[in-house]
């Protein structure tokens, strides 16, 4: 069974960064994102150094942060690809990828040093609509259940598949994802019905 805290498993370490108020850390992360959007490479370099210092002080394992960033870096690269087509595209691509990668690392560091329930409390105090906060809380609570179910489905599919052809693998993955979508929809309906039966509105 997958750990329920696999998304923020290092968020409760004892470090000066972890002891800072969640609202302050969220504000700093948002400030980094906004600053990255409106400034140039010199400021980006300074922000990158600052984030690396924060990461070192937080005592979150470097390997953990690197793996998280590498898993999500293709998303940043995909967003930056559109800048390749106009004239001078390579320079724009590198700038956009640097911006996206820096913002991504800031959010990963925030999640690694701040428990998700504290971020939700900050959202409530900031008057974020209750339905948004509740939706985020439910998504966080059940995402590890879906991830564990996906792992079991892939293992079951692999145990029944004896060929290693790439085409067969892609078809198998598509089938598993489709089944997971159906199961997650059914699970969501059952959870919603159970919540309504207990008086939730």
mmCIF file of C-alpha atoms in Angstrom:
data_model
loop_
_atom_site.group_PDB
_atom_site.id
_atom_site.type_symbol
_atom_site.label_atom_id
_atom_site.label_comp_id
_atom_site.label_asym_id
_atom_site.label_seq_id
_atom_site.Cartn_x
_atom_site.Cartn_y
_atom_site.Cartn_z
ATOM 1 C CA UNK A 1 0.000 0.000 0.000
ATOM 2 C CA UNK A 2 1.324 3.450 -0.901
ATOM 3 C CA UNK A 3 2.035 5.821 1.985
ATOM 4 C CA UNK A 4 -0.671 8.433 2.507
ATOM 5 C CA UNK A 5 2.002 11.144 2.733
ATOM 6 C CA UNK A 6 3.915 10.237 -0.415
ATOM 7 C CA UNK A 7 3.256 13.721 -1.834
ATOM 8 C CA UNK A 8 4.738 15.613 1.126
ATOM 9 C CA UNK A 9 6.599 12.965 3.082
ATOM 10 C CA UNK A 10 9.361 15.378 4.173
ATOM 11 C CA UNK A 11 7.041 18.242 5.107
ATOM 12 C CA UNK A 12 7.237 17.600 8.869
ATOM 13 C CA UNK A 13 10.998 17.552 9.315
ATOM 14 C CA UNK A 14 12.570 19.685 12.049
ATOM 15 C CA UNK A 15 14.345 22.572 10.340
ATOM 16 C CA UNK A 16 14.236 26.385 10.452
ATOM 17 C CA UNK A 17 12.361 26.409 7.127
ATOM 18 C CA UNK A 18 9.754 23.903 8.309
ATOM 19 C CA UNK A 19 9.096 26.002 11.431
ATOM 20 C CA UNK A 20 8.229 29.116 9.429
ATOM 21 C CA UNK A 21 4.499 29.965 9.136
ATOM 22 C CA UNK A 22 2.806 28.321 6.166
ATOM 23 C CA UNK A 23 1.360 31.665 5.056
ATOM 24 C CA UNK A 24 4.844 33.187 4.880
ATOM 25 C CA UNK A 25 6.226 30.285 2.837
ATOM 26 C CA UNK A 26 3.289 30.420 0.446
ATOM 27 C CA UNK A 27 3.693 34.185 0.044
ATOM 28 C CA UNK A 28 7.415 33.797 -0.693
ATOM 29 C CA UNK A 29 6.746 31.051 -3.256
ATOM 30 C CA UNK A 30 4.165 33.229 -5.018
ATOM 31 C CA UNK A 31 6.581 36.179 -4.902
ATOM 32 C CA UNK A 32 9.266 34.032 -6.550
ATOM 33 C CA UNK A 33 6.842 33.063 -9.310
ATOM 34 C CA UNK A 34 5.771 36.671 -9.942
ATOM 35 C CA UNK A 35 9.356 37.940 -9.834
ATOM 36 C CA UNK A 36 10.455 35.247 -12.276
ATOM 37 C CA UNK A 37 7.682 36.272 -14.651
ATOM 38 C CA UNK A 38 8.631 39.957 -14.774
ATOM 39 C CA UNK A 39 12.445 39.917 -14.552
ATOM 40 C CA UNK A 40 15.464 38.671 -16.490
ATOM 41 C CA UNK A 41 18.245 36.083 -16.270
ATOM 42 C CA UNK A 42 20.338 37.924 -13.649
ATOM 43 C CA UNK A 43 17.457 37.950 -11.180
ATOM 44 C CA UNK A 44 16.618 34.337 -12.059
ATOM 45 C CA UNK A 45 20.152 33.305 -11.131
ATOM 46 C CA UNK A 46 19.807 35.075 -7.787
ATOM 47 C CA UNK A 47 16.466 33.404 -7.131
ATOM 48 C CA UNK A 48 17.904 30.005 -8.056
ATOM 49 C CA UNK A 49 20.765 30.461 -5.586
ATOM 50 C CA UNK A 50 18.299 31.575 -2.923
ATOM 51 C CA UNK A 51 16.087 28.536 -3.469
ATOM 52 C CA UNK A 52 19.096 26.218 -3.290
ATOM 53 C CA UNK A 53 20.113 27.796 0.025
ATOM 54 C CA UNK A 54 16.572 27.324 1.345
ATOM 55 C CA UNK A 55 16.636 23.700 0.183
ATOM 56 C CA UNK A 56 19.929 23.113 2.005
ATOM 57 C CA UNK A 57 18.662 24.699 5.236
ATOM 58 C CA UNK A 58 15.407 22.712 5.040
ATOM 59 C CA UNK A 59 17.323 19.399 5.156
ATOM 60 C CA UNK A 60 15.004 17.867 2.567
ATOM 61 C CA UNK A 61 17.040 15.187 0.725
ATOM 62 C CA UNK A 62 18.562 16.549 -2.471
ATOM 63 C CA UNK A 63 17.698 13.347 -4.325
ATOM 64 C CA UNK A 64 14.028 13.727 -3.421
ATOM 65 C CA UNK A 65 13.873 17.294 -4.744
ATOM 66 C CA UNK A 66 15.803 16.365 -7.890
ATOM 67 C CA UNK A 67 13.540 13.396 -8.673
ATOM 68 C CA UNK A 68 10.416 15.495 -8.226
ATOM 69 C CA UNK A 69 11.790 18.221 -10.474
ATOM 70 C CA UNK A 70 12.918 15.778 -13.176
ATOM 71 C CA UNK A 71 9.505 14.100 -13.209
ATOM 72 C CA UNK A 72 7.754 17.412 -13.791
ATOM 73 C CA UNK A 73 10.400 19.081 -15.970
ATOM 74 C CA UNK A 74 8.893 17.640 -19.200
ATOM 75 C CA UNK A 75 5.761 19.677 -18.459
ATOM 76 C CA UNK A 76 7.833 22.864 -18.285
ATOM 77 C CA UNK A 77 9.661 21.849 -21.445
ATOM 78 C CA UNK A 78 6.381 21.164 -23.217
ATOM 79 C CA UNK A 79 5.138 24.646 -22.336
ATOM 80 C CA UNK A 80 8.376 26.155 -23.629
ATOM 81 C CA UNK A 81 8.356 24.265 -26.952
ATOM 82 C CA UNK A 82 5.839 26.701 -28.459
ATOM 83 C CA UNK A 83 8.524 29.411 -28.271
ATOM 84 C CA UNK A 84 10.770 27.510 -30.697
ATOM 85 C CA UNK A 85 8.792 28.338 -33.825
ATOM 86 C CA UNK A 86 9.100 32.152 -34.177
ATOM 87 C CA UNK A 87 12.444 33.767 -35.164
ATOM 88 C CA UNK A 88 14.907 33.680 -32.284
ATOM 89 C CA UNK A 89 12.994 30.750 -30.925
ATOM 90 C CA UNK A 90 15.871 28.998 -29.165
ATOM 91 C CA UNK A 91 16.591 31.993 -26.948
ATOM 92 C CA UNK A 92 12.906 32.345 -26.082
ATOM 93 C CA UNK A 93 12.654 28.597 -25.465
ATOM 94 C CA UNK A 94 15.559 28.642 -23.001
ATOM 95 C CA UNK A 95 14.163 31.697 -21.222
ATOM 96 C CA UNK A 96 10.688 30.194 -20.910
ATOM 97 C CA UNK A 97 12.073 26.847 -19.761
ATOM 98 C CA UNK A 98 14.258 28.582 -17.160
ATOM 99 C CA UNK A 99 11.257 30.533 -15.871
ATOM 100 C CA UNK A 100 9.041 27.448 -15.735
ATOM 101 C CA UNK A 101 11.730 25.297 -14.137
ATOM 102 C CA UNK A 102 12.418 27.894 -11.443
ATOM 103 C CA UNK A 103 8.725 28.295 -10.619
ATOM 104 C CA UNK A 104 8.370 24.521 -10.550
ATOM 105 C CA UNK A 105 11.243 24.144 -8.083
ATOM 106 C CA UNK A 106 9.746 26.847 -5.846
ATOM 107 C CA UNK A 107 6.440 24.964 -5.659
ATOM 108 C CA UNK A 108 8.175 21.613 -5.081
ATOM 109 C CA UNK A 109 10.163 23.168 -2.233
ATOM 110 C CA UNK A 110 6.980 24.657 -0.771
ATOM 111 C CA UNK A 111 5.236 21.271 -0.847
ATOM 112 C CA UNK A 112 8.297 19.561 0.643
ATOM 113 C CA UNK A 113 8.482 21.935 3.614
ATOM 114 C CA UNK A 114 4.808 22.633 4.331
ATOM 115 C CA UNK A 115 2.138 20.039 5.229
ATOM 116 C CA UNK A 116 -0.798 20.218 2.844
ATOM 117 C CA UNK A 117 -3.316 20.675 5.661
ATOM 118 C CA UNK A 118 -1.498 23.865 6.719
ATOM 119 C CA UNK A 119 -1.744 25.214 3.175
ATOM 120 C CA UNK A 120 -5.476 24.490 3.238
ATOM 121 C CA UNK A 121 -5.821 26.430 6.502
ATOM 122 C CA UNK A 122 -4.050 29.372 4.873
ATOM 123 C CA UNK A 123 -6.466 29.138 1.942
ATOM 124 C CA UNK A 124 -9.445 29.208 4.315
ATOM 125 C CA UNK A 125 -8.089 32.266 6.144
ATOM 126 C CA UNK A 126 -7.543 33.946 2.757
ATOM 127 C CA UNK A 127 -11.275 33.500 2.040
ATOM 128 C CA UNK A 128 -10.758 31.032 -0.801
ATOM 129 C CA UNK A 129 -14.235 29.625 -1.619
ATOM 130 C CA UNK A 130 -15.070 26.668 0.629
ATOM 131 C CA UNK A 131 -15.915 24.438 -2.329
ATOM 132 C CA UNK A 132 -12.399 24.941 -3.738
ATOM 133 C CA UNK A 133 -10.744 24.130 -0.398
ATOM 134 C CA UNK A 134 -12.938 21.051 0.074
ATOM 135 C CA UNK A 135 -12.192 19.838 -3.452
ATOM 136 C CA UNK A 136 -8.443 20.226 -2.899
ATOM 137 C CA UNK A 137 -8.664 18.388 0.430
ATOM 138 C CA UNK A 138 -10.539 15.475 -1.138
ATOM 139 C CA UNK A 139 -8.139 15.321 -4.084
ATOM 140 C CA UNK A 140 -5.174 15.136 -1.725
ATOM 141 C CA UNK A 141 -6.829 12.548 0.499
ATOM 142 C CA UNK A 142 -7.676 10.144 -2.317
ATOM 143 C CA UNK A 143 -4.870 10.649 -4.818
ATOM 144 C CA UNK A 144 -2.691 8.079 -3.048
ATOM 145 C CA UNK A 145 -5.584 5.581 -3.171
ATOM 146 C CA UNK A 146 -5.839 6.014 -6.944
ATOM 147 C CA UNK A 147 -2.056 5.788 -7.332
ATOM 148 C CA UNK A 148 -2.022 2.523 -5.394
ATOM 149 C CA UNK A 149 -4.908 1.181 -7.465
ATOM 150 C CA UNK A 150 -3.055 2.105 -10.664
ATOM 151 C CA UNK A 151 0.006 0.219 -9.415
ATOM 152 C CA UNK A 152 -2.070 -2.905 -8.693
ATOM 153 C CA UNK A 153 -3.797 -2.727 -12.077
ATOM 154 C CA UNK A 154 -0.471 -2.421 -13.900
ATOM 155 C CA UNK A 155 0.940 -5.382 -11.983
ATOM 156 C CA UNK A 156 -2.135 -7.452 -12.788
ATOM 157 C CA UNK A 157 -1.922 -6.503 -16.456
ATOM 158 C CA UNK A 158 1.809 -7.285 -16.564
ATOM 159 C CA UNK A 159 1.241 -10.726 -15.037
ATOM 160 C CA UNK A 160 -1.159 -11.563 -17.899
ATOM 161 C CA UNK A 161 1.006 -10.108 -20.681
ATOM 162 C CA UNK A 162 3.882 -12.267 -21.864
ATOM 163 C CA UNK A 163 5.020 -10.228 -24.859
ATOM 164 C CA UNK A 164 7.283 -7.194 -24.498
ATOM 165 C CA UNK A 165 6.414 -5.431 -27.768
ATOM 166 C CA UNK A 166 6.206 -1.660 -27.456
ATOM 167 C CA UNK A 167 2.880 -1.443 -29.314
ATOM 168 C CA UNK A 168 1.343 -3.998 -26.967
ATOM 169 C CA UNK A 169 2.707 -2.077 -23.977
ATOM 170 C CA UNK A 170 1.104 1.190 -25.124
ATOM 171 C CA UNK A 171 -2.240 -0.532 -25.745
ATOM 172 C CA UNK A 172 -2.037 -2.098 -22.302
ATOM 173 C CA UNK A 173 -1.253 1.258 -20.685
ATOM 174 C CA UNK A 174 -4.189 2.888 -22.469
ATOM 175 C CA UNK A 175 -6.517 0.152 -21.241
ATOM 176 C CA UNK A 176 -5.287 0.513 -17.666
ATOM 177 C CA UNK A 177 -5.732 4.300 -17.719
ATOM 178 C CA UNK A 178 -9.247 3.920 -19.141
ATOM 179 C CA UNK A 179 -10.190 1.414 -16.455
ATOM 180 C CA UNK A 180 -8.714 3.655 -13.766
ATOM 181 C CA UNK A 181 -10.795 6.593 -15.043
ATOM 182 C CA UNK A 182 -13.985 4.518 -14.840
ATOM 183 C CA UNK A 183 -13.136 3.223 -11.373
ATOM 184 C CA UNK A 184 -12.200 6.659 -10.065
ATOM 185 C CA UNK A 185 -15.478 8.100 -11.386
ATOM 186 C CA UNK A 186 -17.470 5.337 -9.709
ATOM 187 C CA UNK A 187 -15.506 5.808 -6.483
ATOM 188 C CA UNK A 188 -16.145 9.566 -6.547
ATOM 189 C CA UNK A 189 -19.890 8.990 -6.958
ATOM 190 C CA UNK A 190 -19.938 6.559 -4.017
ATOM 191 C CA UNK A 191 -17.956 8.956 -1.833
ATOM 192 C CA UNK A 192 -20.230 11.866 -2.722
ATOM 193 C CA UNK A 193 -23.352 9.801 -1.984
ATOM 194 C CA UNK A 194 -21.899 8.724 1.369
ATOM 195 C CA UNK A 195 -21.024 12.330 2.265
ATOM 196 C CA UNK A 196 -24.527 13.531 1.376
ATOM 197 C CA UNK A 197 -26.032 10.711 3.445
ATOM 198 C CA UNK A 198 -24.073 12.070 6.426
ATOM 199 C CA UNK A 199 -25.413 15.580 5.961
ATOM 200 C CA UNK A 200 -22.646 17.193 3.891
ATOM 201 C CA UNK A 201 -23.752 20.037 1.617
#
